[in-house]
Tab-separated table of C-alpha atoms in Angstrom:
chain	number	residue	atom	x	y	z
A	752	UNK	CA	10.327	-31.778	-7.533
A	753	UNK	CA	7.227	-33.316	-6.184
A	754	UNK	CA	4.777	-35.151	-8.292
A	755	UNK	CA	1.198	-34.139	-8.442
A	756	UNK	CA	0.181	-37.072	-6.195
A	757	UNK	CA	2.405	-35.728	-3.364
A	758	UNK	CA	4.896	-38.598	-3.354
A	759	UNK	CA	8.576	-37.788	-3.432
A	760	UNK	CA	10.686	-38.627	-6.428
A	761	UNK	CA	13.147	-41.411	-6.125
A	762	UNK	CA	15.911	-40.385	-3.711
A	763	UNK	CA	14.311	-37.022	-3.040
A	764	UNK	CA	12.203	-35.552	-0.361
A	765	UNK	CA	8.774	-34.078	-0.499
A	766	UNK	CA	8.942	-30.320	-0.543
A	767	UNK	CA	5.974	-28.322	0.379
A	768	UNK	CA	5.515	-24.709	1.186
A	769	UNK	CA	5.915	-23.624	4.718
A	770	UNK	CA	2.879	-22.120	6.251
A	771	UNK	CA	3.093	-18.361	6.543
A	772	UNK	CA	2.900	-16.891	9.956
A	773	UNK	CA	0.280	-14.273	10.290
A	774	UNK	CA	1.486	-10.735	10.725
A	775	UNK	CA	0.828	-8.963	13.946
A	776	UNK	CA	-1.743	-6.324	13.318
A	777	UNK	CA	-0.525	-2.805	14.006
A	778	UNK	CA	-2.206	-1.015	16.775
A	779	UNK	CA	-3.948	2.041	15.524
A	780	UNK	CA	-2.632	5.141	17.219
A	781	UNK	CA	-5.304	7.296	18.673
A	782	UNK	CA	-5.487	10.549	16.788
A	783	UNK	CA	-3.953	13.403	18.744
A	784	UNK	CA	-6.521	15.753	20.020
A	785	UNK	CA	-6.095	19.179	18.543
A	786	UNK	CA	-5.192	21.655	21.251
A	787	UNK	CA	-7.815	24.205	22.058
A	788	UNK	CA	-6.706	27.616	20.846
A	789	UNK	CA	-8.389	29.261	23.815
A	790	UNK	CA	-6.161	27.277	26.228
A	791	UNK	CA	-3.010	29.062	24.972
A	792	UNK	CA	-1.223	30.963	27.695
A	793	UNK	CA	1.257	33.482	26.269
A	794	UNK	CA	4.690	33.728	27.882
A	795	UNK	CA	4.992	36.393	30.536
A	796	UNK	CA	6.912	39.508	29.556
A	797	UNK	CA	9.421	40.555	32.173
A	798	UNK	CA	10.604	44.097	32.779
A	799	UNK	CA	13.436	43.263	35.156
A	800	UNK	CA	15.215	40.455	36.979
A	801	UNK	CA	15.171	40.636	40.752
A	802	UNK	CA	18.466	40.775	42.669
A	803	UNK	CA	17.700	37.312	44.088
A	804	UNK	CA	17.354	35.856	40.552
A	805	UNK	CA	20.530	37.379	39.158
A	806	UNK	CA	22.763	38.647	41.957
A	807	UNK	CA	25.288	41.264	40.863
A	808	UNK	CA	28.699	41.493	42.464
A	809	UNK	CA	31.209	44.320	42.341
A	810	UNK	CA	34.542	43.212	40.962
A	811	UNK	CA	37.327	44.555	43.107
A	812	UNK	CA	40.439	45.976	41.593
A	813	UNK	CA	42.572	43.077	40.562
A	814	UNK	CA	44.793	42.450	37.614
A	815	UNK	CA	43.140	40.792	34.656
A	816	UNK	CA	45.297	39.136	32.068
A	817	UNK	CA	44.588	37.949	28.565
A	818	UNK	CA	45.633	34.398	29.475
A	819	UNK	CA	42.801	33.840	31.953
A	820	UNK	CA	40.312	31.201	30.902
A	821	UNK	CA	36.521	31.367	30.794
A	822	UNK	CA	35.005	31.462	34.256
A	823	UNK	CA	31.210	31.354	33.818
A	824	UNK	CA	30.781	35.037	34.711
A	825	UNK	CA	29.690	37.941	32.525
A	826	UNK	CA	30.956	41.449	33.198
A	827	UNK	CA	29.481	44.915	32.682
A	828	UNK	CA	31.166	48.278	33.160
A	829	UNK	CA	28.591	50.834	34.322
A	830	UNK	CA	28.462	54.322	35.842
A	831	UNK	CA	28.525	54.147	39.629
A	832	UNK	CA	24.949	55.387	40.185
A	833	UNK	CA	23.468	52.931	37.644
A	834	UNK	CA	25.473	50.024	39.039
A	835	UNK	CA	24.366	50.633	42.630
A	836	UNK	CA	20.737	51.036	41.549
A	837	UNK	CA	20.833	47.748	39.648
A	838	UNK	CA	22.396	45.951	42.584
A	839	UNK	CA	19.519	47.113	44.783
A	840	UNK	CA	16.584	46.868	42.352
A	841	UNK	CA	17.693	44.238	39.839
A	842	UNK	CA	18.580	44.139	36.170
A	843	UNK	CA	16.354	46.015	33.738
A	844	UNK	CA	15.144	44.164	30.639
A	845	UNK	CA	14.650	46.837	27.986
A	846	UNK	CA	15.187	46.291	24.260
A	847	UNK	CA	15.481	50.060	23.688
A	848	UNK	CA	18.349	50.438	26.177
A	849	UNK	CA	19.942	47.000	26.583
A	850	UNK	CA	22.746	46.346	29.024
A	851	UNK	CA	25.967	45.071	27.511
A	852	UNK	CA	27.745	42.132	29.140
A	853	UNK	CA	31.013	40.603	28.010
A	854	UNK	CA	33.179	37.637	28.862
A	855	UNK	CA	36.415	38.009	30.801
A	856	UNK	CA	38.629	37.999	27.716
A	857	UNK	CA	36.940	41.223	26.511
A	858	UNK	CA	37.734	43.189	29.695
A	859	UNK	CA	41.178	44.497	28.725
A	860	UNK	CA	39.972	45.948	25.396
A	861	UNK	CA	36.896	47.307	27.214
A	862	UNK	CA	39.057	49.089	29.804
A	863	UNK	CA	41.229	50.488	27.010
A	864	UNK	CA	38.161	51.822	25.160
A	865	UNK	CA	36.789	53.521	28.284
A	866	UNK	CA	40.161	54.971	29.275
A	867	UNK	CA	40.276	56.933	26.008
A	868	UNK	CA	36.994	58.704	26.824
A	869	UNK	CA	36.894	61.341	29.561
A	870	UNK	CA	35.098	59.876	32.562
A	871	UNK	CA	32.566	62.233	34.114
A	872	UNK	CA	31.553	59.783	36.820
A	873	UNK	CA	33.194	56.802	38.431
A	874	UNK	CA	32.722	53.444	36.744
A	875	UNK	CA	32.018	50.154	38.511
A	876	UNK	CA	32.681	46.723	37.067
A	877	UNK	CA	29.872	44.283	37.909
A	878	UNK	CA	29.698	40.581	37.311
A	879	UNK	CA	26.849	38.073	37.220
A	880	UNK	CA	26.724	34.336	36.561
A	881	UNK	CA	26.002	33.692	32.891
A	882	UNK	CA	23.614	30.874	33.795
A	883	UNK	CA	21.388	33.315	35.718
A	884	UNK	CA	20.768	35.625	32.768
A	885	UNK	CA	21.358	33.371	29.740
A	886	UNK	CA	17.659	33.070	28.718
A	887	UNK	CA	17.422	36.858	28.372
A	888	UNK	CA	20.645	37.405	26.422
A	889	UNK	CA	21.158	38.124	22.733
A	890	UNK	CA	24.492	38.041	20.925
A	891	UNK	CA	26.072	41.413	20.183
A	892	UNK	CA	28.176	40.830	17.053
A	893	UNK	CA	29.325	44.473	16.793
A	894	UNK	CA	30.889	44.644	20.252
A	895	UNK	CA	32.157	41.080	19.952
A	896	UNK	CA	34.082	42.092	16.828
A	897	UNK	CA	35.307	45.322	18.422
A	898	UNK	CA	36.513	43.709	21.668
A	899	UNK	CA	37.619	40.371	20.209
A	900	UNK	CA	35.501	38.265	22.596
A	901	UNK	CA	31.876	37.276	23.085
A	902	UNK	CA	29.573	40.118	24.093
A	903	UNK	CA	25.862	40.001	24.827
A	904	UNK	CA	22.898	42.338	25.198
A	905	UNK	CA	20.449	41.879	28.058
A	906	UNK	CA	17.328	42.827	26.161
A	907	UNK	CA	14.831	39.960	25.882
A	908	UNK	CA	11.641	40.278	27.852
A	909	UNK	CA	10.556	36.728	27.069
A	910	UNK	CA	13.153	34.087	27.976
A	911	UNK	CA	14.369	31.526	25.469
A	912	UNK	CA	13.529	27.965	26.328
């Protein structure tokens, strides 16, 4: 301990407090300007996707097996007239009549379901890249459970993201 006169005790050293370093003052963040409500631009509602945005391809007759892995495509089985119209004019985005797309693993159960019903017109299997239509898709849990694989509805008019 140090004596009051500041001299060290015998055999000891003078201890004094270290000087405190001053703290760096925080920089005040500028308050964020509140966005003007009149500057809001609502997202654009779409009624269809052009053929250039989401090109549809006809799947030729080939054997599908249950062992095939995911391939990045979504498939839809449509009447011939509807399929050809969509290939020419694009995909329709309508929540009242959504198009159903499924992954490859759901095709065999889908073919089996359609083979039980009498076909009045020819059916065409179309495919489209999932990445092209993903923002407009919604999950279809009913068909997914029925077919045992992921199924989607093309019904959003405002894309996600």
